[in-house]
Amino acid sequence: KIVEKIFYHINNNNRILIVADYDCDGVSSGYILFRALKYLNANVEVKLPHRLYDGYGLKPKMIKYAHDNKFDLIITVDNGITAVDSVEIAKKLNIDIIITDHHQPQENLPDCLFLDAHVEGSGYPFNGLCGAGVAFKLSSALIPNFKNCDIYNDLLQICSIATVADAMDIIDENRTIVIDGLKAL
């Protein structure tokens, strides 16, 4: 459903805003998804919040920014699974929203499409990816023949750096990302 929603917006040349986090994982996540969407000819921009002035997460003022600048879709990376109120504001303003995150959810989940392996019933077998890992996996679902596209090695390298910088356990998929990313570096 997430892939379908993103392609709907790409195919209609709608404006897509990626809302990232300000740490290494968030910046890397934003970069990975931005490059993947640009590869698919999306009309996309990235917004990084300021650590001191904006704080962490999808805040109402980010939704206002998206509305004021006529974005049709917001995709979060490395944040948003707890942004229940901000998602409601976006919906009232007719802005589609997709959450991609790797943090623990709260009891109430946002009323939108989301990708977070920590959510019970997600069906994804490994919940140890960092935000960049989630963005990398989403990119692999969006781009046909992902491993052979010309941006794959670049995105893999950034994902491996973010995995280490976010202090993720180097097991399972993370081990493969880091080993292959280091080889590519």
Short mmCIF file of N, CA and C in Angstrom, two decimals:
data_model
loop_
_atom_site.label_atom_id
_atom_site.label_comp_id
_atom_site.label_asym_id
_atom_site.label_seq_id
_atom_site.Cartn_x
_atom_site.Cartn_y
_atom_site.Cartn_z
N LYS A 1 0.82 -1.20 0.00
CA LYS A 1 0.00 0.00 0.00
C LYS A 1 0.87 1.26 0.00
N ILE A 2 1.99 1.21 0.73
CA ILE A 2 2.89 2.36 0.78
C ILE A 2 3.50 2.61 -0.59
N VAL A 3 3.96 1.57 -1.24
CA VAL A 3 4.55 1.71 -2.58
C VAL A 3 3.50 2.26 -3.54
N GLU A 4 2.29 1.73 -3.49
CA GLU A 4 1.21 2.22 -4.36
C GLU A 4 0.94 3.70 -4.12
N LYS A 5 0.89 4.09 -2.87
CA LYS A 5 0.61 5.49 -2.52
C LYS A 5 1.72 6.41 -3.04
N ILE A 6 2.96 5.99 -2.88
CA ILE A 6 4.08 6.81 -3.37
C ILE A 6 4.03 6.92 -4.89
N PHE A 7 3.79 5.82 -5.59
CA PHE A 7 3.72 5.88 -7.05
C PHE A 7 2.53 6.69 -7.53
N TYR A 8 1.44 6.67 -6.78
CA TYR A 8 0.31 7.54 -7.13
C TYR A 8 0.78 8.99 -7.18
N HIS A 9 1.50 9.41 -6.14
CA HIS A 9 1.96 10.80 -6.08
C HIS A 9 3.04 11.10 -7.11
N ILE A 10 3.93 10.16 -7.37
CA ILE A 10 4.95 10.35 -8.40
C ILE A 10 4.28 10.49 -9.77
N ASN A 11 3.37 9.59 -10.08
CA ASN A 11 2.72 9.58 -11.39
C ASN A 11 1.86 10.81 -11.65
N ASN A 12 1.40 11.45 -10.58
CA ASN A 12 0.61 12.67 -10.72
C ASN A 12 1.45 13.93 -10.53
N ASN A 13 2.77 13.77 -10.46
CA ASN A 13 3.71 14.87 -10.27
C ASN A 13 3.36 15.72 -9.04
N ASN A 14 2.81 15.07 -8.03
CA ASN A 14 2.49 15.77 -6.79
C ASN A 14 3.76 16.08 -6.01
N ARG A 15 3.70 17.09 -5.18
CA ARG A 15 4.84 17.49 -4.37
C ARG A 15 4.94 16.57 -3.15
N ILE A 16 6.13 16.01 -2.96
CA ILE A 16 6.40 15.10 -1.85
C ILE A 16 7.44 15.74 -0.94
N LEU A 17 7.16 15.75 0.35
CA LEU A 17 8.09 16.27 1.35
C LEU A 17 8.54 15.13 2.25
N ILE A 18 9.85 14.95 2.31
CA ILE A 18 10.44 13.99 3.25
C ILE A 18 10.80 14.77 4.51
N VAL A 19 10.30 14.33 5.65
CA VAL A 19 10.63 14.96 6.92
C VAL A 19 11.54 14.00 7.68
N ALA A 20 12.79 14.42 7.84
CA ALA A 20 13.81 13.58 8.44
C ALA A 20 14.06 14.00 9.89
N ASP A 21 15.07 13.40 10.47
CA ASP A 21 15.54 13.76 11.80
C ASP A 21 16.88 14.47 11.62
N TYR A 22 17.39 15.09 12.66
CA TYR A 22 18.61 15.89 12.54
C TYR A 22 19.88 15.11 12.88
N ASP A 23 19.78 13.85 13.33
CA ASP A 23 21.00 13.10 13.65
C ASP A 23 21.52 12.37 12.41
N CYS A 24 22.62 11.66 12.55
CA CYS A 24 23.23 10.98 11.40
C CYS A 24 22.26 10.01 10.74
N ASP A 25 21.53 9.26 11.53
CA ASP A 25 20.58 8.31 10.97
C ASP A 25 19.46 9.04 10.23
N GLY A 26 18.97 10.11 10.80
CA GLY A 26 17.89 10.86 10.15
C GLY A 26 18.33 11.52 8.85
N VAL A 27 19.49 12.16 8.88
CA VAL A 27 20.01 12.80 7.67
C VAL A 27 20.27 11.75 6.60
N SER A 28 20.84 10.62 7.00
CA SER A 28 21.11 9.53 6.06
C SER A 28 19.80 8.96 5.50
N SER A 29 18.81 8.79 6.35
CA SER A 29 17.50 8.31 5.91
C SER A 29 16.89 9.24 4.87
N GLY A 30 16.95 10.53 5.17
CA GLY A 30 16.42 11.53 4.24
C GLY A 30 17.13 11.48 2.91
N TYR A 31 18.45 11.36 2.97
CA TYR A 31 19.24 11.29 1.75
C TYR A 31 18.89 10.06 0.92
N ILE A 32 18.80 8.91 1.58
CA ILE A 32 18.50 7.66 0.88
C ILE A 32 17.15 7.74 0.18
N LEU A 33 16.11 8.14 0.90
CA LEU A 33 14.79 8.18 0.27
C LEU A 33 14.71 9.27 -0.78
N PHE A 34 15.35 10.41 -0.54
CA PHE A 34 15.38 11.48 -1.54
C PHE A 34 16.02 10.99 -2.84
N ARG A 35 17.18 10.37 -2.73
CA ARG A 35 17.86 9.87 -3.94
C ARG A 35 17.02 8.83 -4.66
N ALA A 36 16.38 7.94 -3.91
CA ALA A 36 15.54 6.91 -4.53
C ALA A 36 14.35 7.54 -5.24
N LEU A 37 13.69 8.50 -4.61
CA LEU A 37 12.54 9.14 -5.24
C LEU A 37 12.96 9.99 -6.43
N LYS A 38 14.09 10.67 -6.34
CA LYS A 38 14.61 11.43 -7.49
C LYS A 38 14.93 10.48 -8.65
N TYR A 39 15.48 9.32 -8.33
CA TYR A 39 15.77 8.31 -9.34
C TYR A 39 14.49 7.93 -10.10
N LEU A 40 13.37 7.98 -9.40
CA LEU A 40 12.06 7.66 -9.98
C LEU A 40 11.36 8.90 -10.54
N ASN A 41 12.10 10.01 -10.62
CA ASN A 41 11.59 11.28 -11.18
C ASN A 41 10.48 11.91 -10.35
N ALA A 42 10.53 11.72 -9.05
CA ALA A 42 9.55 12.33 -8.17
C ALA A 42 9.84 13.81 -7.97
N ASN A 43 8.80 14.56 -7.68
CA ASN A 43 8.89 15.96 -7.32
C ASN A 43 9.02 16.01 -5.80
N VAL A 44 10.25 15.93 -5.30
CA VAL A 44 10.49 15.68 -3.88
C VAL A 44 11.48 16.67 -3.29
N GLU A 45 11.26 16.99 -2.02
CA GLU A 45 12.18 17.81 -1.23
C GLU A 45 12.35 17.16 0.14
N VAL A 46 13.43 17.55 0.83
CA VAL A 46 13.69 17.06 2.18
C VAL A 46 13.70 18.24 3.14
N LYS A 47 13.12 18.05 4.30
CA LYS A 47 13.16 19.07 5.36
C LYS A 47 13.77 18.44 6.60
N LEU A 48 14.83 19.05 7.08
CA LEU A 48 15.48 18.61 8.32
C LEU A 48 15.15 19.61 9.42
N PRO A 49 14.59 19.14 10.51
CA PRO A 49 14.30 20.07 11.61
C PRO A 49 15.59 20.52 12.29
N HIS A 50 15.55 21.68 12.88
CA HIS A 50 16.67 22.18 13.68
C HIS A 50 16.55 21.58 15.08
N ARG A 51 17.65 21.03 15.55
CA ARG A 51 17.65 20.34 16.85
C ARG A 51 17.10 21.22 17.98
N LEU A 52 17.52 22.47 18.04
CA LEU A 52 17.13 23.34 19.15
C LEU A 52 15.78 24.01 18.94
N TYR A 53 15.50 24.45 17.71
CA TYR A 53 14.29 25.24 17.47
C TYR A 53 13.08 24.38 17.13
N ASP A 54 13.31 23.25 16.51
CA ASP A 54 12.19 22.41 16.08
C ASP A 54 12.01 21.18 16.95
N GLY A 55 13.09 20.67 17.51
CA GLY A 55 13.01 19.46 18.32
C GLY A 55 12.86 18.21 17.46
N TYR A 56 12.68 17.09 18.13
CA TYR A 56 12.60 15.80 17.46
C TYR A 56 11.17 15.49 17.03
N GLY A 57 11.03 14.89 15.90
CA GLY A 57 9.74 14.34 15.48
C GLY A 57 8.94 15.24 14.57
N LEU A 58 7.85 14.69 14.11
CA LEU A 58 6.93 15.39 13.21
C LEU A 58 6.04 16.31 14.04
N LYS A 59 6.35 17.58 14.01
CA LYS A 59 5.62 18.58 14.81
C LYS A 59 4.56 19.28 13.96
N PRO A 60 3.55 19.85 14.60
CA PRO A 60 2.51 20.58 13.84
C PRO A 60 3.07 21.68 12.94
N LYS A 61 4.14 22.34 13.35
CA LYS A 61 4.66 23.41 12.49
C LYS A 61 5.27 22.85 11.20
N MET A 62 5.70 21.59 11.21
CA MET A 62 6.18 20.96 9.98
C MET A 62 4.99 20.68 9.04
N ILE A 63 3.86 20.32 9.61
CA ILE A 63 2.65 20.11 8.82
C ILE A 63 2.21 21.44 8.21
N LYS A 64 2.29 22.51 9.00
CA LYS A 64 1.95 23.84 8.49
C LYS A 64 2.88 24.23 7.34
N TYR A 65 4.17 23.94 7.49
CA TYR A 65 5.13 24.22 6.41
C TYR A 65 4.72 23.47 5.14
N ALA A 66 4.37 22.20 5.29
CA ALA A 66 3.97 21.39 4.13
C ALA A 66 2.72 21.98 3.48
N HIS A 67 1.76 22.37 4.30
CA HIS A 67 0.51 22.95 3.78
C HIS A 67 0.78 24.28 3.08
N ASP A 68 1.53 25.16 3.74
CA ASP A 68 1.82 26.48 3.17
C ASP A 68 2.60 26.38 1.86
N ASN A 69 3.39 25.32 1.71
CA ASN A 69 4.21 25.15 0.50
C ASN A 69 3.60 24.15 -0.48
N LYS A 70 2.34 23.80 -0.25
CA LYS A 70 1.54 23.00 -1.18
C LYS A 70 2.11 21.61 -1.48
N PHE A 71 2.56 20.93 -0.42
CA PHE A 71 2.97 19.54 -0.57
C PHE A 71 1.73 18.65 -0.47
N ASP A 72 1.73 17.59 -1.27
CA ASP A 72 0.60 16.67 -1.31
C ASP A 72 0.81 15.44 -0.44
N LEU A 73 2.07 15.09 -0.21
CA LEU A 73 2.42 13.89 0.55
C LEU A 73 3.61 14.20 1.44
N ILE A 74 3.52 13.79 2.69
CA ILE A 74 4.65 13.84 3.62
C ILE A 74 5.05 12.40 3.88
N ILE A 75 6.35 12.14 3.79
CA ILE A 75 6.91 10.85 4.20
C ILE A 75 7.94 11.14 5.28
N THR A 76 7.75 10.57 6.46
CA THR A 76 8.76 10.74 7.49
C THR A 76 9.80 9.63 7.37
N VAL A 77 11.00 9.95 7.79
CA VAL A 77 12.06 8.95 7.90
C VAL A 77 12.70 9.11 9.27
N ASP A 78 12.89 8.00 9.97
CA ASP A 78 13.51 7.98 11.29
C ASP A 78 12.70 8.75 12.34
N ASN A 79 11.42 8.92 12.12
CA ASN A 79 10.56 9.56 13.11
C ASN A 79 9.11 9.41 12.69
N GLY A 80 8.21 9.70 13.60
CA GLY A 80 6.80 9.82 13.26
C GLY A 80 5.87 8.78 13.84
N ILE A 81 6.38 7.66 14.33
CA ILE A 81 5.48 6.61 14.80
C ILE A 81 4.68 7.05 16.03
N THR A 82 5.12 8.09 16.72
CA THR A 82 4.38 8.61 17.88
C THR A 82 3.65 9.92 17.56
N ALA A 83 3.66 10.36 16.32
CA ALA A 83 3.11 11.67 15.94
C ALA A 83 1.62 11.61 15.62
N VAL A 84 0.86 11.06 16.52
CA VAL A 84 -0.58 10.87 16.30
C VAL A 84 -1.28 12.20 16.02
N ASP A 85 -1.02 13.22 16.82
CA ASP A 85 -1.69 14.51 16.66
C ASP A 85 -1.30 15.20 15.35
N SER A 86 -0.03 15.16 15.00
CA SER A 86 0.42 15.80 13.76
C SER A 86 -0.17 15.11 12.54
N VAL A 87 -0.31 13.80 12.60
CA VAL A 87 -0.93 13.06 11.49
C VAL A 87 -2.39 13.51 11.33
N GLU A 88 -3.09 13.70 12.43
CA GLU A 88 -4.48 14.16 12.36
C GLU A 88 -4.57 15.55 11.72
N ILE A 89 -3.63 16.41 12.06
CA ILE A 89 -3.62 17.75 11.47
C ILE A 89 -3.40 17.64 9.96
N ALA A 90 -2.45 16.80 9.55
CA ALA A 90 -2.17 16.62 8.12
C ALA A 90 -3.41 16.11 7.38
N LYS A 91 -4.09 15.16 7.98
CA LYS A 91 -5.29 14.60 7.35
C LYS A 91 -6.37 15.67 7.19
N LYS A 92 -6.55 16.52 8.20
CA LYS A 92 -7.56 17.58 8.12
C LYS A 92 -7.22 18.59 7.02
N LEU A 93 -5.92 18.71 6.72
CA LEU A 93 -5.47 19.63 5.66
C LEU A 93 -5.36 18.92 4.30
N ASN A 94 -5.85 17.66 4.24
CA ASN A 94 -5.82 16.86 3.01
C ASN A 94 -4.41 16.61 2.48
N ILE A 95 -3.48 16.41 3.41
CA ILE A 95 -2.13 16.02 3.04
C ILE A 95 -1.98 14.55 3.37
N ASP A 96 -1.64 13.75 2.36
CA ASP A 96 -1.37 12.33 2.62
C ASP A 96 -0.10 12.22 3.44
N ILE A 97 -0.01 11.18 4.24
CA ILE A 97 1.16 11.01 5.09
C ILE A 97 1.51 9.54 5.21
N ILE A 98 2.80 9.28 5.13
CA ILE A 98 3.36 7.94 5.33
C ILE A 98 4.46 8.07 6.38
N ILE A 99 4.41 7.24 7.39
CA ILE A 99 5.42 7.23 8.45
C ILE A 99 6.36 6.07 8.20
N THR A 100 7.68 6.34 8.17
CA THR A 100 8.66 5.27 8.21
C THR A 100 9.56 5.54 9.41
N ASP A 101 9.68 4.57 10.27
CA ASP A 101 10.38 4.78 11.54
C ASP A 101 10.94 3.45 12.02
N HIS A 102 11.79 3.52 13.02
CA HIS A 102 12.32 2.30 13.64
C HIS A 102 12.25 2.38 15.16
N HIS A 103 11.58 3.38 15.66
CA HIS A 103 11.45 3.56 17.10
C HIS A 103 10.23 2.81 17.64
N GLN A 104 10.21 2.66 18.94
CA GLN A 104 9.11 1.97 19.61
C GLN A 104 7.84 2.82 19.53
N PRO A 105 6.72 2.22 19.14
CA PRO A 105 5.47 2.97 19.11
C PRO A 105 4.88 3.10 20.51
N GLN A 106 3.97 4.04 20.65
CA GLN A 106 3.18 4.15 21.87
C GLN A 106 1.92 3.31 21.70
N GLU A 107 1.05 3.36 22.67
CA GLU A 107 -0.18 2.56 22.60
C GLU A 107 -1.03 2.96 21.39
N ASN A 108 -1.19 4.28 21.18
CA ASN A 108 -1.96 4.77 20.04
C ASN A 108 -1.04 4.94 18.84
N LEU A 109 -1.46 4.40 17.72
CA LEU A 109 -0.69 4.50 16.48
C LEU A 109 -1.28 5.59 15.60
N PRO A 110 -0.45 6.23 14.77
CA PRO A 110 -0.99 7.24 13.86
C PRO A 110 -1.95 6.61 12.85
N ASP A 111 -2.97 7.36 12.49
CA ASP A 111 -3.98 6.88 11.56
C ASP A 111 -3.55 7.19 10.12
N CYS A 112 -2.57 6.42 9.67
CA CYS A 112 -2.03 6.58 8.31
C CYS A 112 -1.25 5.32 7.96
N LEU A 113 -0.74 5.28 6.76
CA LEU A 113 0.15 4.18 6.40
C LEU A 113 1.47 4.37 7.14
N PHE A 114 2.01 3.28 7.69
CA PHE A 114 3.30 3.40 8.36
C PHE A 114 4.09 2.12 8.19
N LEU A 115 5.40 2.29 8.31
CA LEU A 115 6.35 1.19 8.18
C LEU A 115 7.27 1.24 9.39
N ASP A 116 7.08 0.30 10.31
CA ASP A 116 7.89 0.21 11.53
C ASP A 116 7.79 -1.22 12.04
N ALA A 117 8.88 -1.94 12.00
CA ALA A 117 8.87 -3.36 12.39
C ALA A 117 8.57 -3.58 13.87
N HIS A 118 8.62 -2.51 14.66
CA HIS A 118 8.29 -2.65 16.09
C HIS A 118 6.79 -2.72 16.34
N VAL A 119 6.00 -2.36 15.35
CA VAL A 119 4.55 -2.40 15.50
C VAL A 119 4.12 -3.87 15.40
N GLU A 120 3.41 -4.30 16.42
CA GLU A 120 2.95 -5.69 16.46
C GLU A 120 2.11 -6.00 15.22
N GLY A 121 2.42 -7.13 14.61
CA GLY A 121 1.70 -7.54 13.41
C GLY A 121 2.25 -6.97 12.12
N SER A 122 3.40 -6.28 12.19
CA SER A 122 3.97 -5.70 10.98
C SER A 122 4.38 -6.78 9.98
N GLY A 123 4.72 -7.95 10.51
CA GLY A 123 5.09 -9.05 9.62
C GLY A 123 6.54 -9.04 9.18
N TYR A 124 7.28 -7.98 9.53
CA TYR A 124 8.68 -7.94 9.11
C TYR A 124 9.51 -8.68 10.16
N PRO A 125 10.36 -9.61 9.74
CA PRO A 125 11.01 -10.51 10.70
C PRO A 125 12.16 -9.89 11.51
N PHE A 126 12.66 -8.72 11.13
CA PHE A 126 13.81 -8.14 11.83
C PHE A 126 13.49 -6.70 12.21
N ASN A 127 13.49 -6.41 13.52
CA ASN A 127 13.16 -5.06 13.97
C ASN A 127 14.38 -4.27 14.41
N GLY A 128 15.57 -4.67 13.95
CA GLY A 128 16.79 -4.00 14.37
C GLY A 128 17.35 -2.99 13.38
N LEU A 129 16.65 -2.72 12.29
CA LEU A 129 17.13 -1.73 11.33
C LEU A 129 17.09 -0.33 11.93
N CYS A 130 18.01 0.52 11.52
CA CYS A 130 17.93 1.94 11.87
C CYS A 130 16.98 2.61 10.87
N GLY A 131 16.74 3.89 11.04
CA GLY A 131 15.87 4.61 10.12
C GLY A 131 16.37 4.55 8.69
N ALA A 132 17.68 4.65 8.51
CA ALA A 132 18.26 4.56 7.16
C ALA A 132 18.05 3.17 6.58
N GLY A 133 18.11 2.16 7.42
CA GLY A 133 17.84 0.80 6.97
C GLY A 133 16.41 0.65 6.48
N VAL A 134 15.48 1.27 7.18
CA VAL A 134 14.08 1.24 6.76
C VAL A 134 13.92 1.98 5.43
N ALA A 135 14.56 3.14 5.30
CA ALA A 135 14.50 3.91 4.05
C ALA A 135 15.14 3.12 2.90
N PHE A 136 16.23 2.41 3.20
CA PHE A 136 16.92 1.59 2.20
C PHE A 136 16.00 0.45 1.74
N LYS A 137 15.34 -0.20 2.69
CA LYS A 137 14.40 -1.28 2.35
C LYS A 137 13.22 -0.75 1.54
N LEU A 138 12.70 0.42 1.91
CA LEU A 138 11.62 1.02 1.14
C LEU A 138 12.10 1.34 -0.28
N SER A 139 13.31 1.86 -0.40
CA SER A 139 13.88 2.15 -1.73
C SER A 139 13.96 0.88 -2.57
N SER A 140 14.32 -0.23 -1.93
CA SER A 140 14.42 -1.50 -2.66
C SER A 140 13.04 -1.96 -3.15
N ALA A 141 11.99 -1.60 -2.43
CA ALA A 141 10.64 -1.95 -2.86
C ALA A 141 10.14 -1.03 -3.98
N LEU A 142 10.67 0.18 -4.03
CA LEU A 142 10.24 1.16 -5.02
C LEU A 142 10.96 1.01 -6.37
N ILE A 143 12.24 0.65 -6.32
CA ILE A 143 13.07 0.64 -7.54
C ILE A 143 13.21 -0.78 -8.06
N PRO A 144 12.71 -1.03 -9.26
CA PRO A 144 12.88 -2.37 -9.84
C PRO A 144 14.36 -2.70 -10.02
N ASN A 145 14.71 -3.94 -9.76
CA ASN A 145 16.10 -4.39 -9.92
C ASN A 145 17.07 -3.49 -9.15
N PHE A 146 16.71 -3.21 -7.91
CA PHE A 146 17.41 -2.24 -7.06
C PHE A 146 18.91 -2.47 -6.99
N LYS A 147 19.32 -3.73 -6.79
CA LYS A 147 20.76 -4.00 -6.63
C LYS A 147 21.57 -3.68 -7.86
N ASN A 148 20.93 -3.55 -9.00
CA ASN A 148 21.65 -3.24 -10.24
C ASN A 148 21.46 -1.81 -10.72
N CYS A 149 20.75 -0.99 -9.95
CA CYS A 149 20.58 0.40 -10.39
C CYS A 149 21.82 1.20 -10.03
N ASP A 150 22.02 2.32 -10.71
CA ASP A 150 23.27 3.07 -10.56
C ASP A 150 23.41 3.82 -9.23
N ILE A 151 22.38 3.86 -8.41
CA ILE A 151 22.51 4.53 -7.11
C ILE A 151 22.63 3.54 -5.96
N TYR A 152 22.55 2.26 -6.23
CA TYR A 152 22.53 1.24 -5.17
C TYR A 152 23.75 1.35 -4.25
N ASN A 153 24.96 1.36 -4.81
CA ASN A 153 26.16 1.38 -3.97
C ASN A 153 26.24 2.63 -3.11
N ASP A 154 25.83 3.75 -3.66
CA ASP A 154 25.83 5.00 -2.90
C ASP A 154 24.88 4.89 -1.70
N LEU A 155 23.67 4.39 -1.94
CA LEU A 155 22.70 4.28 -0.86
C LEU A 155 23.13 3.24 0.17
N LEU A 156 23.73 2.15 -0.29
CA LEU A 156 24.24 1.10 0.61
C LEU A 156 25.33 1.67 1.52
N GLN A 157 26.24 2.45 0.98
CA GLN A 157 27.31 3.04 1.78
C GLN A 157 26.75 3.96 2.87
N ILE A 158 25.82 4.81 2.49
CA ILE A 158 25.21 5.73 3.46
C ILE A 158 24.45 4.95 4.53
N CYS A 159 23.75 3.90 4.11
CA CYS A 159 23.00 3.07 5.06
C CYS A 159 23.94 2.38 6.05
N SER A 160 25.09 1.93 5.58
CA SER A 160 26.03 1.26 6.48
C SER A 160 26.60 2.24 7.50
N ILE A 161 26.91 3.45 7.07
CA ILE A 161 27.41 4.47 7.99
C ILE A 161 26.35 4.79 9.06
N ALA A 162 25.11 4.97 8.63
CA ALA A 162 24.03 5.28 9.57
C ALA A 162 23.78 4.14 10.55
N THR A 163 23.91 2.91 10.08
CA THR A 163 23.70 1.74 10.95
C THR A 163 24.71 1.74 12.08
N VAL A 164 25.96 2.04 11.75
CA VAL A 164 27.01 2.09 12.77
C VAL A 164 26.82 3.32 13.66
N ALA A 165 26.55 4.47 13.06
CA ALA A 165 26.42 5.72 13.82
C ALA A 165 25.23 5.69 14.78
N ASP A 166 24.18 4.96 14.43
CA ASP A 166 23.01 4.88 15.30
C ASP A 166 23.14 3.76 16.33
N ALA A 167 24.33 3.16 16.39
CA ALA A 167 24.66 2.13 17.39
C ALA A 167 23.71 0.94 17.34
N MET A 168 23.36 0.52 16.13
CA MET A 168 22.49 -0.64 15.97
C MET A 168 23.32 -1.91 16.15
N ASP A 169 22.69 -2.97 16.61
CA ASP A 169 23.39 -4.26 16.73
C ASP A 169 23.78 -4.74 15.34
N ILE A 170 25.02 -5.17 15.21
CA ILE A 170 25.51 -5.62 13.91
C ILE A 170 25.22 -7.12 13.78
N ILE A 171 23.94 -7.41 13.62
CA ILE A 171 23.44 -8.78 13.47
C ILE A 171 22.47 -8.80 12.30
N ASP A 172 22.15 -10.00 11.83
CA ASP A 172 21.10 -10.21 10.84
C ASP A 172 21.30 -9.27 9.63
N GLU A 173 20.27 -8.55 9.24
CA GLU A 173 20.36 -7.67 8.07
C GLU A 173 21.38 -6.55 8.26
N ASN A 174 21.51 -6.06 9.48
CA ASN A 174 22.49 -5.00 9.74
C ASN A 174 23.91 -5.46 9.43
N ARG A 175 24.20 -6.70 9.75
CA ARG A 175 25.53 -7.25 9.47
C ARG A 175 25.80 -7.23 7.97
N THR A 176 24.83 -7.66 7.21
CA THR A 176 24.98 -7.67 5.75
C THR A 176 25.12 -6.24 5.20
N ILE A 177 24.30 -5.32 5.69
CA ILE A 177 24.37 -3.93 5.24
C ILE A 177 25.75 -3.35 5.54
N VAL A 178 26.25 -3.56 6.76
CA VAL A 178 27.53 -2.97 7.14
C VAL A 178 28.69 -3.61 6.37
N ILE A 179 28.70 -4.93 6.28
CA ILE A 179 29.79 -5.60 5.56
C ILE A 179 29.80 -5.20 4.09
N ASP A 180 28.65 -5.27 3.44
CA ASP A 180 28.58 -4.90 2.02
C ASP A 180 28.84 -3.41 1.82
N GLY A 181 28.36 -2.59 2.75
CA GLY A 181 28.61 -1.14 2.67
C GLY A 181 30.07 -0.80 2.82
N LEU A 182 30.76 -1.48 3.75
CA LEU A 182 32.20 -1.25 3.92
C LEU A 182 32.97 -1.68 2.68
N LYS A 183 32.57 -2.79 2.09
CA LYS A 183 33.23 -3.22 0.85
C LYS A 183 33.03 -2.19 -0.25
N ALA A 184 31.83 -1.64 -0.34
CA ALA A 184 31.55 -0.62 -1.36
C ALA A 184 32.33 0.66 -1.08
N LEU A 185 32.50 0.99 0.20
CA LEU A 185 33.29 2.18 0.56
C LEU A 185 34.75 1.97 0.19
#
